[in-house]
Structure formats: structure tokens, C-alpha cells
Amino acid sequence: MPTPISTPILDYLWIIPLLPLLGSATNGLFGKGWPNKIVNTVAVGSTGLSFLAALEAVREFFANGQQLVHNQYFDWILIPGYFRAGFDLQMDQLTVVMLLVVTGVGWLIHIYSTGYMAHEGGYYRFFSYLNLFMFFMLILVLAANYVLLFVGWEGVGLCSYLLVGFYFLRKSASDAGKKAFIVNRIGDFGFMLGMFLLFRTFHTLDFDTLFKAVATQNTTPEAWGQFGIFTVACLLLFMGATGKSAQLPLYVWLPDAMEGPTPVSALIHAATMVTAGVYVVARSHILFTHSVTALTVVAIVGCATAFFAATIGLVQTDIKRVLAYSTVSQLGYMFLACGVGAFSAGIFHLMTHAFFKALLFLAAGSVIHAMGGEQDMRKMGGLSKYIKYTYATMLAATLAITGIPPLAGFFSKDAILFSAFQIPGGHPLYALGLLTALLTSFYMFRLIFLTFYGKPRYDEHKVHVHESPWSMLGPLCILAVLSIIGGWLAAPALWGGSDYFTSFLAPVFGSHEAAEAISEAAAHQIEITLAVVAVVAALLGLAVAYWFYGKPTGKPEQLAKSMQPVYKTLLNKYYVDELYAAVVVKPLLWISRQIFWQAVDVTVIDGTVNGVASTLTGIGDGVRHTQSGNTRSYAVWVVVGAIVIIAVVFFWPGAKTVVGMVRP
């Protein structure tokens, strides 16, 4: 681990997240009556200034020799001599990548949103939530300890809930927001347990102190047990990552999250928040490299998720849901990279994916805007001649995600597949990853052909297709350029040169990258061969998609009929939601209603309270009848009372003693 330094140049890192927070508060408190232009100025201006502040911080980081910066601003939670969780921010090479992705892509999506959301209700509220998300995401990536990171972690989950359910009058949207919130809480419970276990073991949650302690630990089976502390802690942290980054079995919330506005899908559910799990695994790489079991689980879950989600994406008809399952699949690739020890490759794919997947979602939003809100690809077709800029940018993103050289996705996906191939026992992971790449090419070009080619399958008299305004097209063009050139940082490796991106992250990941067991020259030759194989797989997927959807031949319908069970299974997403409903949701609802509500709440708690109240009411009602207002009745009660007192005095042996005690 590099030694942190304190530098006055970078003492003001807190400004970067503060600016979006101020924008969120300003629009949230005062924006209701403001015109859109003022809301835009606050929202876009605050994120733009945050992006500029991040650029300046990165410039100064390079000028300062790329040394780790760790700033302690104030003590947040302090138990002297036992525990400290401070508002501490840090910057290293990994932070630089995440910071530029979050602020840069986030700012572009804010600009896009000004056009896309221009005629929506709750305009100020939308931008307040979007700015708030930027604040929490920046806290997450800048945090110097797990406690502060967890604040950002929970904050982005809250903002996801608010933005997915933005159209709260629509039941499907409010249900999707609740689903995202609840499923993420399951993963977050594991994350918290992982933090507690780390603190119990090392008595700190500060990254620098914790990772230095871990690096010096004896991790032999005798010291830690066959299923040791590191394995348990890493698996618990990974449980949180599977929730936030939508991996098996907690992926089910992400496709439903497409109920939110399209800019939300691009920013939160493609480019930034869903990569938080990958970031945490990469940030905790020292922990994970001390547990082969944990790394194996990460690799297997990532690879399985990549393939599983890709198969579902083959038959989806909603343009945003195709991209949602594609996101789940690509996140699986990132975890596969981390699981085989290629953390730099995972972060590289995180960066390139942010470019082309944000572009895909924003271009899909432009298509939906052009079609008057229609999202079903079966009701599109022939749009390339009407929305040429949208088509060109979406085609660039599609070429990038399918791994066509020299676009960004080619380099990052090639690095992951090569890393999986070269580790011992990694060939099955490589094969499944390669098959996933073929499926990705097929369903992405299927989207292109159904949307932009062929004859229009919509009523041209009712739907007036039109290109989006430049407030939407501008970000598309910038992201298209990044999707084309974003992978060139690794390009020199093709000619035996240095992979600049891996070299840049080397101070963070160091020797924890996957080790090559063969000579450098042989490894380079194998990598070139595997790259060619990957490109052939991508082209094969394109060719099959063209054969099925390039021209209206009816082949897809014929194949669906001939393979009806398989088709229905994929169309219904392997019935996982139905399985969860039967195994988890319905039993919990029955227990909640029949046991906790009817038996415990109504019968025991309400029964006890109501029974006591009824008894006291009965007693009071009986006593009330003694107060009749009749003088003769009162005289009778006086006589009865006197008789009782006389009887007590004469017949109770202790009465005289009591009377003597009270007599003055």
C-alpha cells in the first residue's frame, strides 16, 4: 500500500460532492415555482462545477506525483481509544477513474435530461433527486473508510428508490421502486455484517490502516481455519455487491427499475450506481486476494450472471429491458475479471461500459422520444432515415459493446477474457464468457435491426417521428466519441507495448493482478489469438441477427414456435420472479398477516388492551348505578356502610389495634 500524504493542494476534496448537494437542496427547497431554465442552471451548473473541480483535483494529483492523498476533516463517530469513523476523503488512481466517470458522465446526463424531461411534471423534484444521487455517489468513491463509504452506498440506494418511483402515480413504477429498495436491503445486510466482522478482527474500518494490517497477516489454515475470517468477510461484502450491482440471485430489481425516466436508467442503472459493487470489490482487493474461495465465488457468480442475463436479453421486446439485461450481463463480466484477479481489467471495463451503456440508454431515450413514448421494438422499424444522429450514435455504442475493434468494448472485454483464459482452471470461465459475447452481439444487433431497419411497423399518420433537440443529441455525440476512443489506453498492448490503463492502476493493485504462468511473448501471442476469436464470435452474432431480423422473413416466429418451451422460459425470465413470489413473498405475506397481524397483533396485543378496557368499563358501569341521585338510596348505603364498619370492629381481632393507631 502506498503511504498517504497530506497536501494543501488537495485539501478541498469535499468541494466536489458538496456542489451537487447544494444544487439538490436549492432546487428541492425553492425550485417548485421556478421556470425550467432556473432549475436547469442550478442542476446542470452544480454538476458541471463539480466536474471541473474533479478535473482540477486530478490535475493536481498528477502534478503531485500521483501519491495517495488522505484528508481527515472531522471526527464523525468517535469513541476514544476504541473506534473512530471520520469524514475522511482520499484520492488515488482508482478514485481518479471513478471520479471522472461519475462527474463527467453524470454531467452529460444532466444536460440530456433538460431536453428529455422538459415537459414532465415534478421537473424540479427530478433534478433535486438527480443532484442528490451525484452527492452520495461521490461520497462513495471518495470515502477513505468503510463507514463513510456505506453512507454513500445507502444514499445511492435511496436515490434509486426515489427516481425509479418518480412516476409514483403509476403503480408499476412505485412497485419497481419498492422492489429495488427491498432487494438492495438484503444485500446491504450482508455488507454490514462484513464490516462488523472486519472491525471485530482488526479494530478499524479505515482503508489505509485496515489494508496495511491485512497485508501483514498470516493467512495459513492453522492461523485462520479452513474457512477463515477473510473468506467470510469477503463473501459478506460480496453479498452487498450482488445486491447493488444486480448479480445472481439479487439481480431481479434492475430490469423493473426501467420504470424510471430514461436518464435515470442511463446514470444510475448503467453508468454509476450499479458499478458500486464492482468498485467495492476492487477497493477491497487486498482482502479478496487473501481468500481463494472468495475470488472463486466472485468469478463463478459473475460469469454465470453474464451468461444468464444474456440469454434473457435474446427475446425481450422492450428496448429498455434489452439494455437492462445487457447491463446485468456486462456487470457479470466485471465481476468475472475481479474474480480471476484482473482488477484493472474489471475497472477498465467499468469505465468503457459507462461510456457505451450510458450512450445506449440515452439513444434509446431519443428513440422513445421520437416515437412518442413507445418502447416496444415490434412497433418500430425504419427509423434510421428519420433520426440519423440517434441511429449513428447508437450504432457506435452497439459496435463498442459487442467488441468490434477498435472501439472501447473490444479492448476491455478482450482483457477480461484473456485474464480468465490464463489462470489455472479458467478455461470453462473463458468459454462461457466467449459464448456470452456472441449472445451479446446477437441481441444488440437484433435491437438495431428491429428499431432502425425494415419497414415502419407503426401508424405513420399517428406517430410523427422526429429527431431529438441538441440538448439531447450533444451528450450522445460526446459519449459516442468516448465509446470509440475510450479503449485506446490499452491499444499499445496489441503491438507488444504497455497497457497504459493497467500501468496507471498498478500503484493501487500492484502485484495482486493475475499472474502469468507463461512467457511474456507467448502470452502476447495467445492474447492476439483470443482477440481474433472474440471478434469472430461478435461477427457471428451480427450475422445471425441479420439472418433473422435483417429482412422480414418470419424466421424468428418460426423458431419461437419450434422451440416453444425454451422461448417461453426465456420470455418469462426463467420464472425467477414467480419463484421468488411463491417461495419468499407469499410465505412472508402469510406469516405477516396470519401470525404477526391476526394472531399476535389483533388477538394478543389488541385483545389484551381491549380486554382490560372492557373490564374497567364494566366495573365503572356497575359503580355508576350507585350514584342514582335518590336520597333514600344514599341513606340505605350509609346504614350499610355503618353496619360493615361495626362488624369489622367487633369481629376482626386486629381492628382495635388499627383504630388505636389512627386515633389522634
XYZ file of C-alpha atoms in Angstrom:
664
model
C 0.000 0.000 0.000
C 1.329 3.486 -0.824
C 1.897 5.815 2.096
C -0.733 8.589 2.275
C 0.419 12.167 2.244
C -1.274 15.382 3.274
C -1.054 18.095 0.683
C -2.581 21.565 0.904
C -3.219 21.418 -2.837
C -5.868 18.728 -2.441
C -7.208 19.683 0.983
C -10.534 20.724 -0.502
C -11.793 17.433 -1.938
C -15.034 17.998 -0.017
C -15.983 20.688 -2.545
C -16.535 18.033 -5.248
C -19.500 16.306 -3.524
C -20.699 19.494 -1.818
C -21.616 21.236 -5.083
C -24.270 18.680 -6.186
C -25.618 18.618 -2.625
C -26.129 22.387 -2.728
C -27.825 22.046 -6.103
C -30.140 19.378 -4.742
C -31.068 21.434 -1.680
C -31.618 24.603 -3.714
C -33.948 23.007 -6.246
C -35.643 20.833 -3.648
C -36.454 23.715 -1.302
C -37.094 26.579 -3.697
C -37.489 25.133 -7.207
C -41.207 24.343 -7.190
C -42.266 27.692 -8.582
C -39.212 28.302 -10.726
C -39.189 28.088 -14.529
C -37.237 25.201 -16.047
C -34.340 27.435 -17.072
C -33.506 28.353 -13.482
C -33.817 24.723 -12.344
C -31.515 23.754 -15.233
C -28.969 26.391 -14.261
C -28.815 25.138 -10.682
C -28.792 21.414 -11.501
C -26.519 21.419 -14.538
C -24.357 24.224 -13.152
C -23.678 22.461 -9.839
C -22.724 19.164 -11.514
C -20.671 20.993 -14.152
C -18.732 22.827 -11.451
C -18.253 19.521 -9.638
C -16.821 18.044 -12.845
C -14.451 20.999 -13.204
C -13.398 20.659 -9.556
C -12.739 16.957 -10.161
C -10.623 17.782 -13.228
C -8.598 20.271 -11.190
C -8.127 17.751 -8.395
C -6.939 15.154 -10.919
C -4.525 17.667 -12.475
C -3.067 18.456 -9.075
C -2.930 14.743 -8.238
C -0.732 14.174 -11.292
C 1.321 17.273 -10.531
C 1.910 15.909 -7.029
C 3.421 12.665 -8.303
C 0.254 10.537 -8.127
C 0.717 9.890 -4.424
C -2.164 8.774 -2.245
C -3.967 11.723 -0.651
C -5.839 11.093 2.614
C -7.579 14.096 4.184
C -9.138 13.933 7.663
C -11.694 16.723 8.019
C -13.526 15.955 11.270
C -14.444 13.099 13.588
C -17.910 11.827 12.817
C -18.186 8.895 15.235
C -15.556 8.838 17.974
C -15.088 6.505 20.956
C -11.625 7.489 22.267
C -9.214 4.602 22.301
C -11.709 2.226 20.666
C -13.331 3.439 17.425
C -13.144 6.352 15.043
C -15.122 6.960 11.871
C -14.165 10.283 10.406
C -15.323 12.329 7.463
C -12.149 11.333 5.638
C -11.741 11.582 1.880
C -8.955 10.104 -0.218
C -7.696 10.151 -3.771
C -5.639 7.505 -5.518
C -5.558 6.155 -9.066
C -8.748 4.132 -8.605
C -10.518 7.190 -7.204
C -9.407 9.218 -10.227
C -11.079 6.794 -12.647
C -14.312 6.621 -10.671
C -14.374 10.365 -10.026
C -14.078 11.290 -13.694
C -16.666 8.698 -14.744
C -19.214 9.823 -12.134
C -18.830 13.566 -12.617
C -18.227 13.530 -16.391
C -20.924 11.075 -17.449
C -23.228 12.420 -14.738
C -22.917 15.963 -16.070
C -23.668 14.865 -19.638
C -26.777 13.011 -18.474
C -27.942 16.101 -16.573
C -27.669 18.089 -19.804
C -29.575 15.383 -21.701
C -32.284 15.400 -19.027
C -33.077 19.063 -19.618
C -34.410 18.085 -23.037
C -35.886 14.691 -22.204
C -37.775 15.818 -19.077
C -38.747 19.267 -20.365
C -42.489 18.562 -20.441
C -42.723 16.299 -17.384
C -44.349 17.215 -14.098
C -42.187 17.435 -10.989
C -39.301 18.850 -13.022
C -37.581 20.500 -10.044
C -38.052 17.357 -7.952
C -36.401 15.186 -10.606
C -33.268 17.323 -10.711
C -33.156 17.601 -6.934
C -33.092 13.791 -6.713
C -30.547 13.534 -9.542
C -28.200 16.018 -7.849
C -28.632 14.209 -4.534
C -27.612 10.964 -6.208
C -24.446 12.621 -7.513
C -23.587 13.740 -3.973
C -23.946 10.260 -2.484
C -22.110 8.562 -5.359
C -19.183 10.957 -4.959
C -19.095 10.302 -1.214
C -18.978 6.583 -2.003
C -15.970 6.819 -4.320
C -14.069 9.430 -2.276
C -14.588 7.805 1.147
C -11.450 6.724 2.992
C -13.196 4.238 5.292
C -15.978 1.671 5.068
C -18.340 3.607 7.338
C -18.379 6.723 5.164
C -18.484 4.552 2.047
C -21.584 2.885 3.494
C -23.252 6.297 3.842
C -22.810 6.851 0.112
C -23.800 3.222 -0.517
C -27.135 3.635 1.278
C -27.632 7.112 -0.154
C -27.458 5.970 -3.779
C -29.929 3.209 -2.877
C -32.317 5.830 -1.509
C -31.969 7.982 -4.626
C -32.533 4.930 -6.812
C -35.813 4.316 -4.971
C -36.868 7.948 -5.401
C -36.001 8.083 -9.098
C -37.281 4.646 -10.107
C -40.592 5.566 -8.487
C -40.533 9.100 -9.904
C -43.821 8.485 -11.748
C -45.382 7.488 -8.429
C -48.952 7.696 -9.714
C -48.151 4.705 -11.927
C -48.401 1.518 -9.868
C -45.747 -0.310 -11.851
C -43.263 2.490 -11.099
C -43.990 2.640 -7.371
C -43.794 -1.172 -7.163
C -40.459 -1.141 -9.007
C -39.095 1.464 -6.604
C -40.097 -0.618 -3.591
C -38.666 -3.763 -5.170
C -35.319 -2.065 -5.793
C -35.220 -0.745 -2.230
C -36.115 -4.053 -0.548
C -33.813 -6.272 -2.639
C -30.909 -3.910 -2.011
C -31.566 -4.063 1.731
C -30.963 -7.827 1.613
C -27.506 -7.304 0.152
C -26.788 -4.368 2.457
C -27.455 -6.551 5.497
C -24.593 -8.793 4.390
C -22.404 -5.746 3.740
C -22.959 -4.502 7.293
C -22.134 -7.910 8.760
C -18.928 -7.903 6.725
C -17.962 -4.503 8.130
C -18.721 -5.646 11.689
C -16.567 -8.733 11.210
C -13.668 -6.689 9.851
C -13.886 -4.273 12.779
C -14.075 -7.121 15.290
C -10.940 -8.629 13.752
C -8.808 -5.548 13.012
C -10.412 -2.858 15.242
C -10.545 -0.364 12.385
C -12.536 0.315 9.228
C -10.138 2.887 7.792
C -8.890 1.688 4.405
C -5.228 2.552 4.835
C -4.873 1.124 8.352
C -7.002 -1.940 7.640
C -5.333 -2.892 4.363
C -1.838 -2.487 5.850
C -2.848 -4.771 8.717
C -4.290 -7.323 6.287
C -1.178 -7.278 4.107
C 0.963 -8.388 7.072
C -1.421 -11.100 8.337
C -0.528 -14.773 8.460
C -3.274 -16.438 6.445
C -2.246 -20.072 6.802
C -5.033 -22.582 7.533
C -3.618 -23.030 11.046
C -3.963 -19.326 11.745
C -7.365 -18.741 10.272
C -9.139 -22.052 9.932
C -10.054 -23.690 6.639
C -12.972 -21.290 6.172
C -11.336 -18.221 7.654
C -12.190 -14.690 8.585
C -11.157 -13.288 5.217
C -13.394 -15.681 3.331
C -16.431 -14.905 5.492
C -15.832 -11.154 5.437
C -15.272 -11.086 1.667
C -18.364 -13.180 0.961
C -20.446 -10.864 3.139
C -19.094 -7.801 1.315
C -19.777 -9.563 -1.982
C -23.343 -10.223 -0.829
C -23.787 -6.452 -0.682
C -22.168 -6.140 -4.107
C -24.570 -8.678 -5.645
C -27.488 -6.547 -4.476
C -26.147 -3.186 -5.613
C -24.648 -4.500 -8.862
C -27.565 -6.819 -9.723
C -25.881 -10.224 -9.727
C -27.402 -13.636 -9.138
C -29.564 -14.121 -7.148
C -30.335 -10.445 -6.337
C -30.495 -9.120 -9.911
C -34.309 -9.073 -10.167
C -34.745 -5.408 -9.247
C -32.721 -3.920 -12.114
C -34.963 -4.845 -15.095
C -38.011 -3.498 -13.236
C -36.090 -0.294 -12.484
C -36.582 0.643 -16.142
C -39.924 2.096 -14.990
C -37.985 5.219 -14.079
C -37.205 8.005 -16.577
C -34.621 7.017 -19.200
C -31.908 9.441 -17.943
C -32.171 7.669 -14.585
C -31.641 4.327 -16.305
C -28.555 5.737 -18.009
C -26.964 7.392 -14.968
C -27.917 5.163 -12.049
C -28.680 1.788 -13.577
C -25.973 1.657 -16.235
C -23.035 4.001 -15.659
C -22.580 4.628 -11.937
C -24.618 3.163 -9.056
C -24.709 -0.410 -10.297
C -20.936 -0.369 -10.625
C -20.599 0.415 -6.911
C -20.389 -3.289 -6.101
C -17.542 -3.750 -8.586
C -15.800 -0.726 -7.072
C -16.087 -2.120 -3.531
C -14.637 -5.496 -4.579
C -11.790 -3.727 -6.383
C -11.212 -1.347 -3.467
C -11.121 -4.368 -1.119
C -8.832 -6.357 -3.413
C -6.293 -6.979 -0.639
C -8.978 -8.743 1.384
C -10.163 -10.805 -1.572
C -6.667 -11.867 -2.633
C -6.271 -13.451 0.805
C -9.158 -15.826 0.062
C -9.080 -18.099 -2.975
C -12.572 -19.272 -2.071
C -13.998 -15.751 -2.166
C -12.336 -14.963 -5.501
C -13.646 -18.212 -6.962
C -17.180 -17.385 -5.836
C -16.913 -13.884 -7.343
C -15.685 -15.288 -10.676
C -18.331 -18.021 -10.883
C -21.224 -15.735 -9.890
C -20.053 -13.053 -12.328
C -19.642 -15.471 -15.219
C -22.960 -17.215 -14.531
C -24.771 -13.876 -14.287
C -23.241 -12.671 -17.557
C -24.476 -15.722 -19.440
C -27.833 -15.961 -17.637
C -28.809 -12.332 -18.302
C -27.612 -12.506 -21.912
C -29.952 -15.416 -22.644
C -32.925 -13.453 -21.288
C -31.960 -10.441 -23.400
C -32.301 -12.550 -26.569
C -36.107 -12.416 -26.584
C -37.033 -9.155 -24.824
C -39.143 -6.732 -26.870
C -38.963 -3.599 -24.692
C -35.945 -1.593 -25.874
C -35.006 -0.515 -22.339
C -35.345 -4.016 -20.885
C -32.970 -5.400 -23.503
C -30.429 -2.845 -22.290
C -31.253 -3.629 -18.648
C -30.409 -7.316 -19.059
C -27.367 -6.299 -21.063
C -26.254 -4.197 -18.080
C -26.666 -7.149 -15.711
C -24.613 -9.254 -18.133
C -21.812 -6.691 -18.500
C -21.613 -6.262 -14.731
C -21.086 -10.002 -14.606
C -18.073 -9.543 -16.886
C -16.625 -7.018 -14.427
C -17.017 -9.427 -11.509
C -15.503 -12.201 -13.608
C -12.430 -10.009 -14.074
C -12.180 -9.293 -10.347
C -12.704 -12.966 -9.530
C -9.739 -14.049 -11.654
C -7.562 -11.361 -10.101
C -7.618 -8.957 -13.066
C -8.885 -5.970 -11.082
C -7.512 -3.423 -13.563
C -9.357 -5.162 -16.404
C -12.575 -5.065 -14.367
C -12.227 -1.339 -13.708
C -11.261 -0.758 -17.346
C -14.491 -2.443 -18.463
C -16.366 -0.427 -15.831
C -15.092 2.772 -17.474
C -15.736 1.772 -21.095
C -19.124 0.323 -20.141
C -20.066 3.662 -18.592
C -19.452 5.292 -21.972
C -21.250 2.915 -24.306
C -24.048 1.782 -21.983
C -24.936 5.350 -20.964
C -24.957 6.133 -24.685
C -27.199 3.136 -25.432
C -29.736 4.167 -22.813
C -29.715 7.825 -23.858
C -30.062 6.843 -27.523
C -32.935 4.541 -26.542
C -34.486 7.536 -24.803
C -34.082 9.515 -28.014
C -35.869 6.709 -29.901
C -38.666 6.678 -27.333
C -38.896 10.478 -27.592
C -39.111 10.209 -31.387
C -41.827 7.534 -31.136
C -43.984 9.498 -28.724
C -43.290 7.208 -25.761
C -43.373 3.817 -27.496
C -40.825 1.297 -26.136
C -41.859 -1.923 -27.917
C -39.368 -2.651 -30.709
C -42.006 -4.665 -32.566
C -43.824 -1.375 -33.180
C -40.820 0.468 -34.594
C -38.737 -0.156 -37.721
C -37.240 2.029 -40.438
C -36.203 4.822 -38.056
C -32.665 5.247 -39.400
C -33.797 7.644 -42.128
C -35.733 9.864 -39.693
C -33.402 10.073 -36.673
C -29.964 9.817 -38.261
C -27.912 11.218 -35.374
C -29.589 8.908 -32.876
C -29.049 5.956 -35.211
C -25.368 6.743 -35.797
C -24.554 7.160 -32.118
C -26.492 4.052 -31.089
C -24.742 2.033 -33.787
C -21.375 3.208 -32.428
C -22.369 2.106 -28.918
C -23.564 -1.259 -30.261
C -20.275 -1.854 -32.066
C -18.457 -0.953 -28.843
C -20.418 -3.292 -26.558
C -20.134 -6.207 -28.976
C -16.346 -5.863 -29.050
C -15.695 -4.752 -32.629
C -12.200 -3.204 -32.917
C -11.015 -0.561 -32.476
C -13.910 0.577 -30.280
C -13.720 0.694 -26.475
C -15.505 -2.544 -25.651
C -13.086 -4.588 -27.745
C -10.107 -3.754 -25.533
C -11.795 -4.099 -22.153
C -13.666 -7.307 -22.985
C -10.534 -8.802 -24.554
C -8.587 -8.092 -21.349
C -11.217 -9.895 -19.248
C -11.434 -12.963 -21.485
C -7.646 -13.232 -21.703
C -7.323 -12.987 -17.911
C -9.928 -15.732 -17.460
C -8.180 -17.941 -20.028
C -4.729 -17.763 -18.486
C -5.500 -18.634 -14.855
C -5.357 -22.317 -13.809
C -8.749 -23.920 -14.372
C -10.091 -20.785 -16.066
C -10.908 -22.275 -19.471
C -14.588 -23.009 -18.599
C -14.990 -19.401 -17.452
C -13.382 -18.204 -20.679
C -15.640 -20.421 -22.812
C -18.804 -19.206 -21.083
C -17.591 -15.611 -21.340
C -16.937 -16.034 -25.069
C -20.391 -17.540 -25.603
C -21.860 -14.575 -23.707
C -20.024 -12.229 -26.078
C -21.647 -13.995 -29.033
C -25.102 -13.693 -27.436
C -24.438 -10.024 -26.668
C -23.668 -9.339 -30.307
C -26.828 -11.139 -31.382
C -29.314 -9.358 -29.117
C -27.729 -5.938 -29.613
C -27.827 -6.140 -33.408
C -31.333 -7.593 -33.101
C -32.212 -4.335 -31.358
C -30.595 -2.311 -34.146
C -32.371 -4.201 -36.941
C -35.794 -4.158 -35.250
C -35.566 -0.466 -34.398
C -33.845 1.161 -37.353
C -34.244 -1.155 -40.344
C -37.077 -2.629 -42.356
C -40.469 -1.115 -42.995
C -42.190 1.005 -40.338
C -44.404 -1.131 -38.084
C -46.247 1.840 -36.629
C -49.040 4.076 -37.858
C -47.202 6.865 -39.694
C -50.337 9.025 -39.563
C -50.412 8.934 -35.750
C -46.716 8.780 -34.912
C -44.677 11.682 -36.264
C -41.076 10.559 -35.875
C -38.704 13.454 -35.202
C -35.112 13.906 -34.155
C -34.338 14.986 -30.590
C -33.173 18.517 -29.697
C -29.464 19.225 -29.416
C -29.677 19.303 -25.634
C -30.160 15.530 -26.031
C -28.032 14.930 -29.133
C -24.974 16.774 -27.791
C -24.326 14.283 -24.953
C -24.971 11.426 -27.403
C -22.225 12.652 -29.714
C -19.711 13.133 -26.876
C -20.412 9.671 -25.468
C -20.132 8.216 -28.990
C -16.622 9.664 -29.303
C -15.691 8.230 -25.883
C -17.150 4.859 -26.879
C -14.890 4.855 -29.937
C -11.614 6.063 -28.395
C -12.111 5.126 -24.731
C -10.274 1.825 -25.101
C -7.195 3.195 -26.785
C -5.422 3.492 -23.413
C -4.855 -0.256 -23.735
C -4.239 -0.274 -27.505
C -0.386 -0.272 -27.378
C -0.534 -3.731 -25.796
C -1.618 -5.114 -29.193
C 1.813 -4.222 -30.561
C 3.692 -5.503 -27.546
C 3.664 -2.117 -25.832
C 2.461 -1.029 -22.416
C -1.161 -1.141 -21.327
C -1.356 2.426 -20.028
C -4.539 1.865 -18.039
C -3.135 -1.144 -16.160
C 0.121 0.720 -15.572
C -1.803 3.692 -14.192
C -3.662 1.491 -11.669
C -0.566 -0.519 -10.722
C 0.121 1.550 -7.558
C -3.323 0.517 -6.291
C -3.478 -3.138 -7.324
C 0.251 -3.821 -7.587
C 1.201 -7.471 -7.578
C -2.366 -8.558 -6.874
C -3.125 -8.732 -10.571
C -3.443 -12.203 -12.092
C -0.008 -13.674 -12.604
C 1.028 -15.071 -15.935
C 2.434 -18.583 -15.793
C 3.919 -18.393 -19.303
C 6.462 -16.184 -21.009
C 5.507 -12.656 -21.986
C 5.963 -13.358 -25.705
C 3.808 -16.498 -25.563
C 1.166 -14.672 -23.534
C 1.071 -11.874 -26.103
C 0.621 -14.370 -28.935
C -2.205 -16.104 -27.070
C -3.875 -12.771 -26.370
C -3.809 -11.862 -30.070
C -5.327 -15.245 -30.932
C -8.053 -14.905 -28.328
C -8.811 -11.374 -29.536
C -9.330 -12.696 -33.065
C -11.597 -15.447 -31.739
C -13.639 -12.864 -29.792
C -14.048 -10.679 -32.878
C -15.150 -13.706 -34.918
C -17.738 -14.508 -32.225
C -19.028 -10.919 -32.363
C -19.264 -11.010 -36.155
C -21.033 -14.360 -35.990
C -23.622 -12.876 -33.632
C -24.094 -9.977 -36.055
C -24.530 -12.372 -38.991
C -27.119 -14.488 -37.164
C -29.027 -11.364 -36.094
C -29.047 -10.128 -39.686
C -30.221 -13.523 -40.944
C -33.154 -13.469 -38.531
C -34.045 -9.761 -38.430
C -32.281 -8.032 -41.323
C -35.233 -8.767 -43.594
C -38.849 -9.690 -42.750
C -38.621 -13.446 -43.391
C -40.688 -14.744 -40.493
C -37.762 -16.869 -39.242
C -37.935 -15.600 -35.626
C -41.597 -16.558 -35.336
C -40.920 -19.991 -36.835
C -38.033 -20.612 -34.435
C -40.117 -19.457 -31.468
C -42.871 -21.932 -32.404
C -40.473 -24.810 -32.944
C -38.767 -24.156 -29.596
C -41.832 -23.022 -27.661
C -40.781 -24.283 -24.190
C -37.341 -22.639 -24.423
C -38.785 -19.444 -25.878
C -41.458 -19.141 -23.171
C -38.890 -19.818 -20.463
C -36.630 -17.033 -21.726
C -39.547 -14.668 -22.350
C -40.714 -15.220 -18.774
C -37.162 -14.702 -17.470
C -36.788 -18.283 -16.232
C -39.796 -17.652 -13.962
C -37.465 -16.347 -11.277
C -39.883 -13.612 -10.199
C -42.664 -16.186 -9.949
C -40.350 -18.466 -7.955
C -39.495 -15.647 -5.540
C -43.184 -14.822 -5.220
C -44.036 -18.436 -4.379
C -41.073 -19.234 -2.126
C -40.366 -15.881 -0.446
C -43.064 -13.253 -0.947
C -46.250 -15.271 -0.407
C -44.988 -17.158 2.687
C -43.778 -13.903 4.239
C -47.108 -12.227 3.490
C -48.979 -15.198 5.029
C -46.789 -15.117 8.144
C -47.192 -11.348 8.399
C -50.971 -11.448 8.011
C -51.959 -14.640 9.817
C -49.376 -14.761 12.607
C -47.990 -11.291 13.260
C -51.188 -9.413 12.412
C -54.151 -11.682 13.192
C -52.625 -13.815 15.974
C -50.100 -11.522 17.666
C -51.387 -8.022 16.913
C -55.165 -8.499 16.826
C -55.580 -11.431 19.237
C -52.815 -10.944 21.804
C -51.926 -7.235 21.821
C -55.262 -5.735 20.789
C -57.111 -8.468 22.738
C -55.232 -7.669 25.945
C -55.681 -3.929 25.629
C -59.323 -4.199 24.614
C -59.999 -6.799 27.366
C -58.590 -4.553 30.080
C -60.584 -1.641 28.723
C -63.792 -3.713 28.611
C -63.292 -4.945 32.202
C -62.719 -1.460 33.554
C -65.700 -0.198 31.563
C -67.883 -2.899 33.141
C -66.694 -2.065 36.641
C -67.243 1.618 36.045
C -70.693 0.952 34.662
C -71.605 -1.077 37.777
C -70.332 1.597 40.157
C -72.155 4.277 38.190
C -75.519 2.833 39.232
C -74.780 3.611 42.899
C -74.909 7.315 42.030
C -78.660 7.451 41.394
C -79.430 10.878 42.934
C -82.097 9.294 45.238
C -81.814 10.457 48.915
C -83.362 7.270 50.309
C -80.850 5.206 48.328
C -77.954 7.202 49.782
C -79.381 6.716 53.334
C -79.506 2.956 52.785
C -75.851 2.969 51.655
C -74.892 4.956 54.783
C -76.597 2.389 57.002
C -74.978 -0.500 55.137
C -71.567 1.150 55.480
C -72.060 1.712 59.192
C -73.065 -1.923 59.709
C -69.977 -3.101 57.838
C -67.677 -0.900 59.946
C -69.291 -2.045 63.230
C -68.996 -5.671 62.170
C -65.345 -5.243 61.344
C -64.613 -3.530 64.684
C -66.342 -6.189 66.767
C -65.497 -9.332 64.848
C -61.948 -8.668 63.477
C -59.329 -9.222 66.190
C -56.858 -6.676 64.810
C -59.398 -3.917 64.319
C -58.867 -2.325 67.767
C -55.122 -2.115 67.137
C -55.694 -0.400 63.793
C -58.197 2.020 65.347
C -55.705 2.822 68.096
C -53.017 3.592 65.567
C -55.140 6.052 63.599
C -56.792 7.736 66.638
C -55.257 11.210 67.241
